[in-house]
PDB file of C-alpha atoms in Angstrom:
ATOM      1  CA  UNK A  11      11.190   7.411  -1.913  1.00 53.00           C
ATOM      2  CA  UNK A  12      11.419   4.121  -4.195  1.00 58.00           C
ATOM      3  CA  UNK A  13      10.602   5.974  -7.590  1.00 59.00           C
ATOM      4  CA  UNK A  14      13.059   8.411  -6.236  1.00 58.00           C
ATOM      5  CA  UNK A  15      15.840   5.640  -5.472  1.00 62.00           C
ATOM      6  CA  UNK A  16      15.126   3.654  -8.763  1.00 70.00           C
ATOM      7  CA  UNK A  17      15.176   7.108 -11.260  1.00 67.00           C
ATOM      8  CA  UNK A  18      18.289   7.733  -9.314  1.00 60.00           C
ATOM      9  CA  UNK A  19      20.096   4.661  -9.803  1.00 64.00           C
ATOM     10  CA  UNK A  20      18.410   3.956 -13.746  1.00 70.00           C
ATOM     11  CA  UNK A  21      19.215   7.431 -14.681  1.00 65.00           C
ATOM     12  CA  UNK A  22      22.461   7.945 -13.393  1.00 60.00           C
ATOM     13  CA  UNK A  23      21.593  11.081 -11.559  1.00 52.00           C
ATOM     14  CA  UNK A  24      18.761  12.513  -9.825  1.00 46.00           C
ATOM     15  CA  UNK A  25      15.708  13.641 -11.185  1.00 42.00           C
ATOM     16  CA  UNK A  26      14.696  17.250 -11.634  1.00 43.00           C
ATOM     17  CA  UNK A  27      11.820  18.960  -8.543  1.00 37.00           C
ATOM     18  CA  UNK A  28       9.439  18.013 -11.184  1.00 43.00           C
ATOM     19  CA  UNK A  29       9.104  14.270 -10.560  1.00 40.00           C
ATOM     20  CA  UNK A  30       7.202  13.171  -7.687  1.00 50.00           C
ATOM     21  CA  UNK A  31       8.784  11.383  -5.160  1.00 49.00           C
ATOM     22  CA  UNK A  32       5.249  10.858  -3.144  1.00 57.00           C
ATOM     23  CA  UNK A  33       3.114   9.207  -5.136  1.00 69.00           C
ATOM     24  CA  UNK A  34       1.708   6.789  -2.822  1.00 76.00           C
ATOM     25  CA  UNK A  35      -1.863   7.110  -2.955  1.00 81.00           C
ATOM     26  CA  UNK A  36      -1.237   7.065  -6.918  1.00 83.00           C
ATOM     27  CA  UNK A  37       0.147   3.933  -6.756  1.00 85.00           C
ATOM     28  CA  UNK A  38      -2.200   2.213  -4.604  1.00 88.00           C
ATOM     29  CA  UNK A  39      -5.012   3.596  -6.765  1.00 91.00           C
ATOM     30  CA  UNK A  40      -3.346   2.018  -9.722  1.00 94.00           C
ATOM     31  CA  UNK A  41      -2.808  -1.317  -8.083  1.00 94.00           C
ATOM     32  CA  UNK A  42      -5.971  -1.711  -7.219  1.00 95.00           C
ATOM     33  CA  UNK A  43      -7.745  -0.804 -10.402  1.00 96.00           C
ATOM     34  CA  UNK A  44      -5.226  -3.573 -12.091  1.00 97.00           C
ATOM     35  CA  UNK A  45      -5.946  -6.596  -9.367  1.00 95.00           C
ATOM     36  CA  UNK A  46      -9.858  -5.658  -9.351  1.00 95.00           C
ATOM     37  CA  UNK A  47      -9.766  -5.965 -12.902  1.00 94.00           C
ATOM     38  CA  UNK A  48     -12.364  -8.644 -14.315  1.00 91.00           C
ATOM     39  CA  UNK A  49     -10.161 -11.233 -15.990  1.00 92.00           C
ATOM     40  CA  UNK A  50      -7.036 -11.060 -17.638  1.00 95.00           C
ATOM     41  CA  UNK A  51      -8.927  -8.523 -19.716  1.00 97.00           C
ATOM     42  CA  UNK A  52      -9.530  -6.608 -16.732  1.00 97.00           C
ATOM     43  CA  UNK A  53      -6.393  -6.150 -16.177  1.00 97.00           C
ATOM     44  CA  UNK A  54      -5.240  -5.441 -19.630  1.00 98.00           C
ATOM     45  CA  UNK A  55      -7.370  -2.651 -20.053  1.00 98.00           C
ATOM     46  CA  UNK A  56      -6.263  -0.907 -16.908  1.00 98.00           C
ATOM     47  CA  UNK A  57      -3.001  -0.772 -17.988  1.00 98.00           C
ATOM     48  CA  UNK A  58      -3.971   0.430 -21.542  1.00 98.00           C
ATOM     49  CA  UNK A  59      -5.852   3.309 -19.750  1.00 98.00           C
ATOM     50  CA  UNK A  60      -3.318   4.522 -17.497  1.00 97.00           C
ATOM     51  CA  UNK A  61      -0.778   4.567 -20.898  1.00 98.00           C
ATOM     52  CA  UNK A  62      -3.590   6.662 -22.534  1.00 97.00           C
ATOM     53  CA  UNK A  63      -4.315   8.985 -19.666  1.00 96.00           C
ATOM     54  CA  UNK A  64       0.003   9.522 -19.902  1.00 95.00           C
ATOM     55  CA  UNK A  65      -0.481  10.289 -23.356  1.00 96.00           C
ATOM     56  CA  UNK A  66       2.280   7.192 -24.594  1.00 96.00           C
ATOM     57  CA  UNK A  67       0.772   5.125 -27.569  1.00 96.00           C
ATOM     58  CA  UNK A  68       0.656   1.800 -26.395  1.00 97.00           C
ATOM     59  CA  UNK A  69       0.893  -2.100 -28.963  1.00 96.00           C
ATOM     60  CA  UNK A  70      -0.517  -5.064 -28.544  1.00 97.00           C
ATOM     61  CA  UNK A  71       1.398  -7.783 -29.332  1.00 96.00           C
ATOM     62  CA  UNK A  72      -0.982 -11.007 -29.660  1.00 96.00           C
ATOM     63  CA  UNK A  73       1.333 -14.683 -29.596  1.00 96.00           C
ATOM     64  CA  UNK A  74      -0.152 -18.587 -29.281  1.00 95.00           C
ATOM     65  CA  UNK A  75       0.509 -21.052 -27.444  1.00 93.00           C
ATOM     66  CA  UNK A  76       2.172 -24.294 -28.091  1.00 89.00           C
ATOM     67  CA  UNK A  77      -0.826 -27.232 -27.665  1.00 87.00           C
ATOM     68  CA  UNK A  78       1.016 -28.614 -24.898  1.00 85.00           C
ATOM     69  CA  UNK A  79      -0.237 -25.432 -22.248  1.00 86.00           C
ATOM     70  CA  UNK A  80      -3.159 -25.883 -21.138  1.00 85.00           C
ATOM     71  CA  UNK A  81      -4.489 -22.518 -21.354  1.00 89.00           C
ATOM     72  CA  UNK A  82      -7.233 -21.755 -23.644  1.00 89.00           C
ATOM     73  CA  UNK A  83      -6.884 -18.170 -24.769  1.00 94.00           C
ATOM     74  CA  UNK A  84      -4.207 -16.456 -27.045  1.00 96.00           C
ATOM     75  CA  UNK A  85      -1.472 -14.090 -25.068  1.00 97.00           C
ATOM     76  CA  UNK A  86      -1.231 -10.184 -25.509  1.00 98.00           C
ATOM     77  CA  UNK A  87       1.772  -8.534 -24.090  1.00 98.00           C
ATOM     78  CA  UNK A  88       1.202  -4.869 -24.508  1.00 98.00           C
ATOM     79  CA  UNK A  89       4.596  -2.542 -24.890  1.00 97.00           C
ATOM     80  CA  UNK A  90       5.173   1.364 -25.048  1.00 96.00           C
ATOM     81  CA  UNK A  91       8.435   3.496 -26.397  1.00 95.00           C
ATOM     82  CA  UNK A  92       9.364   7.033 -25.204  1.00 92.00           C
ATOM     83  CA  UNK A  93      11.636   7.844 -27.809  1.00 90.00           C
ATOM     84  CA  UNK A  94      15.585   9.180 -26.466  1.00 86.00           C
ATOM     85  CA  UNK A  95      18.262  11.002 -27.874  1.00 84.00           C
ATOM     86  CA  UNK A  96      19.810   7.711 -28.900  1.00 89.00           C
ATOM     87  CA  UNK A  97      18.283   4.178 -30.200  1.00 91.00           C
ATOM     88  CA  UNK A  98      20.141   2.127 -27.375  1.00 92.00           C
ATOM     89  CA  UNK A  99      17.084   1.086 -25.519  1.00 94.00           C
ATOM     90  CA  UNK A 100      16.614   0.532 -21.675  1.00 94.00           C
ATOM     91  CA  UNK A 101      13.755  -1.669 -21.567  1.00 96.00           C
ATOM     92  CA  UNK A 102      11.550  -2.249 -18.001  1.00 96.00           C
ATOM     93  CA  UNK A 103       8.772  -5.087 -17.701  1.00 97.00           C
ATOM     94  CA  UNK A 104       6.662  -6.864 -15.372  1.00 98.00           C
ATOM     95  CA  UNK A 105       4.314  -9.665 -16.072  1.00 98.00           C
ATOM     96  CA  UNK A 106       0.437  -8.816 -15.587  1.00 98.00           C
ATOM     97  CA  UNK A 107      -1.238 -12.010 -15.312  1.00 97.00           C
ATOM     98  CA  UNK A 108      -2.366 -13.396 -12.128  1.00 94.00           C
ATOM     99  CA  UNK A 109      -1.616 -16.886 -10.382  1.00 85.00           C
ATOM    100  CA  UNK A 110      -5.005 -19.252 -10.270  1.00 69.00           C
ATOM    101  CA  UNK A 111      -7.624 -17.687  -8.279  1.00 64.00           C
ATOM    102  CA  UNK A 112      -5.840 -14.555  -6.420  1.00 67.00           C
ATOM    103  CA  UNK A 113      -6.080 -11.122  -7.500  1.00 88.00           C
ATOM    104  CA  UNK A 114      -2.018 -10.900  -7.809  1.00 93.00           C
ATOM    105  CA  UNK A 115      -1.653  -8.023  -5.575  1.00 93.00           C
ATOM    106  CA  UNK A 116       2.056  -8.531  -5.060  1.00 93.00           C
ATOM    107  CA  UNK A 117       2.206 -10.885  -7.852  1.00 95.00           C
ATOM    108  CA  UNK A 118       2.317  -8.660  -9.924  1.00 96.00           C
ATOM    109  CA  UNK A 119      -0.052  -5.940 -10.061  1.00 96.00           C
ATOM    110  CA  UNK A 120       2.527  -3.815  -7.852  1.00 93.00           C
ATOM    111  CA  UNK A 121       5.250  -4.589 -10.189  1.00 94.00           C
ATOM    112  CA  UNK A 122       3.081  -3.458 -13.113  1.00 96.00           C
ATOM    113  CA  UNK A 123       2.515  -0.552 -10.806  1.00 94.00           C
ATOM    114  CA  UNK A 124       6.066   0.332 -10.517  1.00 92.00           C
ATOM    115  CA  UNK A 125       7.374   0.358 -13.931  1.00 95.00           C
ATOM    116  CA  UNK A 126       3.983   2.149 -14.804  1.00 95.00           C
ATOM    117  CA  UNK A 127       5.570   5.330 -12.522  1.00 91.00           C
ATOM    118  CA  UNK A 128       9.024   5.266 -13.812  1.00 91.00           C
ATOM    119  CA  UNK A 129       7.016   5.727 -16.953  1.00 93.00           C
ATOM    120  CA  UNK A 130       5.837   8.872 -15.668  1.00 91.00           C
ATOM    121  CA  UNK A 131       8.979   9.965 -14.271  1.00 86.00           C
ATOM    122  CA  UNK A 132      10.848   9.259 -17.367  1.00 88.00           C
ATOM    123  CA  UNK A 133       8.005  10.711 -19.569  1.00 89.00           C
ATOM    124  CA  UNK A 134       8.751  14.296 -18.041  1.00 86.00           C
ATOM    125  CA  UNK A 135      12.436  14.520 -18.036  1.00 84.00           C
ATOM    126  CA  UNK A 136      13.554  11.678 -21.222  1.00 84.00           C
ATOM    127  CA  UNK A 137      16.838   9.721 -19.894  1.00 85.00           C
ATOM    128  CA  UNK A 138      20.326  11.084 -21.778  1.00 83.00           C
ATOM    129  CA  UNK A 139      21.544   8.311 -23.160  1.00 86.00           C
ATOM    130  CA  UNK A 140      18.456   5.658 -23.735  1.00 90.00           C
ATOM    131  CA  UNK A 141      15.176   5.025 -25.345  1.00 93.00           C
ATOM    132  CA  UNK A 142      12.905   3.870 -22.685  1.00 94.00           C
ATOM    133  CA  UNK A 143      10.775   1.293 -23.430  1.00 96.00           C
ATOM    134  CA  UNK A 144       7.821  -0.656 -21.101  1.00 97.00           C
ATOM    135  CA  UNK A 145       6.673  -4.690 -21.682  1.00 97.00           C
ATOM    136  CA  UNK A 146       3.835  -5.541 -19.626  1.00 98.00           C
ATOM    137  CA  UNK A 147       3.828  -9.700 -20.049  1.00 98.00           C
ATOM    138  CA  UNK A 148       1.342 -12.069 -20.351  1.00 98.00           C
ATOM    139  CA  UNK A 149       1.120 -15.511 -19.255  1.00 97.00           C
ATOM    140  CA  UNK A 150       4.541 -15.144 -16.894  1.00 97.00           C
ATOM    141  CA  UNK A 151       3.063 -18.118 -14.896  1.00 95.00           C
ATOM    142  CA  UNK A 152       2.419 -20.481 -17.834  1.00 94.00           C
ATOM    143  CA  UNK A 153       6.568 -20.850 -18.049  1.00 95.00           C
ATOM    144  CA  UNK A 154       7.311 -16.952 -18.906  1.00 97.00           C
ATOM    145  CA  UNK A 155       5.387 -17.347 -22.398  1.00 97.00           C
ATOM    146  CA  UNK A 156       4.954 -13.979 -22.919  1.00 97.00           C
ATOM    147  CA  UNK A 157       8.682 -12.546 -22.306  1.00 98.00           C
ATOM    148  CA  UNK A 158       9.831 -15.296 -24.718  1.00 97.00           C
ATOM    149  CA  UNK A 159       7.368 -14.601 -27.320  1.00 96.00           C
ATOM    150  CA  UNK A 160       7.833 -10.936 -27.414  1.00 96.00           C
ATOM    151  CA  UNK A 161      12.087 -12.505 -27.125  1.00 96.00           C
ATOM    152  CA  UNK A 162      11.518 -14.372 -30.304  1.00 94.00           C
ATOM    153  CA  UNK A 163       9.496 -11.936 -32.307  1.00 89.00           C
ATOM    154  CA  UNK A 164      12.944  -9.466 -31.769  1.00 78.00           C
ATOM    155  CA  UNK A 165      13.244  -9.215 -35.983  1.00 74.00           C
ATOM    156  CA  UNK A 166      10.471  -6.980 -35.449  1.00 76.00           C
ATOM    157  CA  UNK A 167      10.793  -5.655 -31.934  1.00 79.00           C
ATOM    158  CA  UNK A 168      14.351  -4.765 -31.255  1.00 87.00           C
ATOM    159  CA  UNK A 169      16.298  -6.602 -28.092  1.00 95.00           C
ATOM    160  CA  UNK A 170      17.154  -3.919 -25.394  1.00 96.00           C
ATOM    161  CA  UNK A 171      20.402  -3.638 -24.420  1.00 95.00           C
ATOM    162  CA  UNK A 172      19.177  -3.843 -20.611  1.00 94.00           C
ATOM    163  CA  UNK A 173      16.239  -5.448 -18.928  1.00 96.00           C
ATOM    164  CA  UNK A 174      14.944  -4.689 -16.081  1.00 95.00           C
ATOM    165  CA  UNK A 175      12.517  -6.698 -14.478  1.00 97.00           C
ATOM    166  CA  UNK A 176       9.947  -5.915 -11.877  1.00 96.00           C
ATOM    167  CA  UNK A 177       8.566  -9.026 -10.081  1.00 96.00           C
ATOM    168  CA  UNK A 178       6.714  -9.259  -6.260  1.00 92.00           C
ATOM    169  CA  UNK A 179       7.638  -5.555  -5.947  1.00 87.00           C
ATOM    170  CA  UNK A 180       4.444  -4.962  -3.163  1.00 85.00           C
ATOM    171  CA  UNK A 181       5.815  -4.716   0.212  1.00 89.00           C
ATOM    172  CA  UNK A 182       8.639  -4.209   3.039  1.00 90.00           C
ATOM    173  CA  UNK A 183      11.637  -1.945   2.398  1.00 88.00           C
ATOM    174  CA  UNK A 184      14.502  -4.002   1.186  1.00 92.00           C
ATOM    175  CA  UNK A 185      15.325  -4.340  -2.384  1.00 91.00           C
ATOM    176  CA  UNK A 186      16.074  -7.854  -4.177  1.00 95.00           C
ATOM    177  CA  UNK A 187      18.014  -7.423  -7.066  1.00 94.00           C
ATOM    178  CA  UNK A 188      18.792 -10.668  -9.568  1.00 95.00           C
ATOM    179  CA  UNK A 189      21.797 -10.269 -11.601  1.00 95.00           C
ATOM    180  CA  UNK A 190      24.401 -12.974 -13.095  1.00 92.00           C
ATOM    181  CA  UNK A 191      27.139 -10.714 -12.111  1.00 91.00           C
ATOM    182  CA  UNK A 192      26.309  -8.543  -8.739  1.00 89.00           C
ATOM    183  CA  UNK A 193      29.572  -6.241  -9.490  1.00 91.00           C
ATOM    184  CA  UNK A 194      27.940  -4.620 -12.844  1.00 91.00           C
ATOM    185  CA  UNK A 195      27.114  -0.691 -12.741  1.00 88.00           C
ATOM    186  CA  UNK A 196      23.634  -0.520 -12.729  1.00 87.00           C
ATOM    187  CA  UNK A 197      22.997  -3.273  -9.359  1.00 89.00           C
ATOM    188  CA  UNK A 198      26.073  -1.201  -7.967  1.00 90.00           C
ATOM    189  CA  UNK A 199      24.801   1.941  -7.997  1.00 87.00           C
ATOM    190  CA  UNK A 200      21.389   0.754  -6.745  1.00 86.00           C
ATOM    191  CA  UNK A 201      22.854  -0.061  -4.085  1.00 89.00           C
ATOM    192  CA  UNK A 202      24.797   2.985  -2.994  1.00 87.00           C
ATOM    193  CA  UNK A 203      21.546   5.267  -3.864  1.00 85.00           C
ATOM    194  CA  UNK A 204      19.422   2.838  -1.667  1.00 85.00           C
ATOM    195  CA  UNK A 205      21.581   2.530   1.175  1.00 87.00           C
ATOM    196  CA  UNK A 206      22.227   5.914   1.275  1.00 84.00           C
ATOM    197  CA  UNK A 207      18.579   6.537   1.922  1.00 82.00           C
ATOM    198  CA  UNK A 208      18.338   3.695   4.736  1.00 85.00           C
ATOM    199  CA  UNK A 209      17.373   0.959   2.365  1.00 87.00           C
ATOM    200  CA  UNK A 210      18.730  -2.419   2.328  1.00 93.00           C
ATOM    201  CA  UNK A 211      19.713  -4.022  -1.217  1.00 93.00           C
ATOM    202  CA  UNK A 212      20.887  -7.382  -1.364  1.00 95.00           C
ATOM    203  CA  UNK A 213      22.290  -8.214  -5.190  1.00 95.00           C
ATOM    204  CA  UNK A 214      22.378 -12.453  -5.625  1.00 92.00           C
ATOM    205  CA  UNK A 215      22.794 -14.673  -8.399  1.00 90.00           C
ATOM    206  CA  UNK A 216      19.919 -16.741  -7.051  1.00 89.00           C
ATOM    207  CA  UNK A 217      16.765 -14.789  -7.714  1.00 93.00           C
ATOM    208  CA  UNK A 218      13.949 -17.084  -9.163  1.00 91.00           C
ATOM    209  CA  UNK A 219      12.765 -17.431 -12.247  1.00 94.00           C
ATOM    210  CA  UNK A 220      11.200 -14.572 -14.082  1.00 97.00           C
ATOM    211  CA  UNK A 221      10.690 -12.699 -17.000  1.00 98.00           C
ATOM    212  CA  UNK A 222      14.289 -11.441 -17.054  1.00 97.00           C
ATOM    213  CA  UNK A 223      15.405 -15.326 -17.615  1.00 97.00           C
ATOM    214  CA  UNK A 224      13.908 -14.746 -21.193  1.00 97.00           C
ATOM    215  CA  UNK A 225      16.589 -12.288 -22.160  1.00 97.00           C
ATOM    216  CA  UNK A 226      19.855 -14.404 -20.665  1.00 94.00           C
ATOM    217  CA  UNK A 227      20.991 -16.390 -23.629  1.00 92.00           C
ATOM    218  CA  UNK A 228      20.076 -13.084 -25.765  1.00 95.00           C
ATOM    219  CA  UNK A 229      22.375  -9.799 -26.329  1.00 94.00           C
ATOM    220  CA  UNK A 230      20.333  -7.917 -23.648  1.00 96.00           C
ATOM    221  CA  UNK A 231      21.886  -7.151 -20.745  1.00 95.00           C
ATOM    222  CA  UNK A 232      18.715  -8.772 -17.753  1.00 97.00           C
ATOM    223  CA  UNK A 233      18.270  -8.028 -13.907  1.00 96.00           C
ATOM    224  CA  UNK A 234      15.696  -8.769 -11.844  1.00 96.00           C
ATOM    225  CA  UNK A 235      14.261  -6.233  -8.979  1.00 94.00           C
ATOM    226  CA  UNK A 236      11.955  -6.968  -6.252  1.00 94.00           C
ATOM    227  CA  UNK A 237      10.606  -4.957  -2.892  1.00 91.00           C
ATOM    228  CA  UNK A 238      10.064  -7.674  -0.182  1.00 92.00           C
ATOM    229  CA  UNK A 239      10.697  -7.532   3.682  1.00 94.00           C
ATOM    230  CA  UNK A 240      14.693  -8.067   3.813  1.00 95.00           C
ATOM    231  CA  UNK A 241      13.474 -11.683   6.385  1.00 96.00           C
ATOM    232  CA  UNK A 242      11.836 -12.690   3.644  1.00 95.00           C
ATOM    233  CA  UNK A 243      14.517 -12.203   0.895  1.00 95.00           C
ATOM    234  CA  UNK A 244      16.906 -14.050   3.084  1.00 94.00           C
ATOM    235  CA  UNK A 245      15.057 -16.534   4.025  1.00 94.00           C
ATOM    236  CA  UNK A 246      14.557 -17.302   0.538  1.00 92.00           C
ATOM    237  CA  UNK A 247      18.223 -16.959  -0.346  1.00 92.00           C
ATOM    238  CA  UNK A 248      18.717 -19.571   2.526  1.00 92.00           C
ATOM    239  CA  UNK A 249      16.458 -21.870   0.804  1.00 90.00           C
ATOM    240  CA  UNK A 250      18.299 -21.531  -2.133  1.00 87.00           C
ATOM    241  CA  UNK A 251      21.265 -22.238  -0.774  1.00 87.00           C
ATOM    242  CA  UNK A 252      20.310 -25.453   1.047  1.00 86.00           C
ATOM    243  CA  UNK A 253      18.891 -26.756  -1.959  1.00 80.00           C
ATOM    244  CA  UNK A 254      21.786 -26.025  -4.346  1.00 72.00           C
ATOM    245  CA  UNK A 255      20.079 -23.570  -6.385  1.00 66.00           C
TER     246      UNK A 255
END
């Protein structure tokens, strides 16, 4: 039902009877073989594998770091392109690296997870009017260094004109959508399609800090999606609010 709901609303219409809409256990498989990864290599390759087995060429895009993060490794954000009938390109990310010692089940394996299947989907039936590009990002929780890397390397690798960004998207059945204006077309029309299937979508200016704040002072248009439990999103929001966020 969520692939369905987010082809619907990124596409514009619904997908043909040839995309999935239950792909459950597929999902959780490919969770799983992305948070019991060894390492931040671990996880790397399983993403690299499951581009492979879909038969889209995948690049590695290596970057430093500045001396003053303390992180002793270089960063690799990996990124695929499913070529449209036009160059405008739609591009969807989620960071891959975990947060000290957990296996980042929610954060973010199941967002890599997500964008993973609207590969898929958008593999079989190419949208009309974009180029669909993935960014899997390294490093999100060492101050979004990978999204602003692969940002300011954009003389090489284009800027979208959207990004969407898939962050904590593990659990409960309301969507969280971060966008600097909540009247634009695309948060609008995820919200009719989810609604209409018995979804809640709540659209606020206040969503934290994530890879889409790389692309805000850039031409790209960037929003932010999560699944959460709706408590939890507004109990968050509340927070926000309290604090003058």
């Amino acid at each position: 039902l969520l692939s369905l709901v987010l082809c619907l609303a990124i596409a514009g219409r619904a997908p043909s009877a040839q995309v999935p809409t239950d792909r459950t256990a597929s999902i959780q498989r490919q969770v799983e073989a992305i948070a019991m990864g060894e390492a931040i290599e671990g996880r790397r390759a399983a993403i690299l594998s499951r581009l492979e087995a879909l038969g889209v060429e995948a690049e590695i895009h290596w970057f430093d770091l500045p001396p003053t993060v303390q992180v002793d490794r270089r960063g690799a954000n990996i990124t695929a392109t499913i070529r449209g009938a036009t160059p405008n390109l739609l591009l969807l990310g989620a960071h891959y690296d975990e947060f000290g010692r957990a296996q980042g089940v929610i954060d973010n394996a199941a967002g890599v997870a997500a964008v993973l299947e609207l590969l898929e989907a958008f593999a079989r039936e190419p949208l009309r009017h974009f180029t669909l590009g993935v960014a899997f990002f390294d490093l999100e929780e060492e101050g979004l260094r990978g999204s602003r890397a692969l940002v300011s390397d954009s003389t090489r690798i284009p800027l979208p004109a959207f990004y969407l960004n898939f962050d904590i998207f593990g659990y409960g059945s309301a969507f969280w959508i971060g966008a600097r204006q909540p009247s634009d077309p695309l948060p609008r029309l995820l919200h009719d399609v989810g609604t209409s299937r018995g979804l809640e979508v709540v659209i606020d200016s206040r969503y934290p800090s994530s890879d889409h704040v790389s692309y805000r002072n850039t031409s790209a248009t960037s929003y932010a999606i999560s699944l959460l439990d709706a408590a939890d999103i507004h109990t968050l929001l509340a927070r926000a609010r309290s604090s003058g966020d």
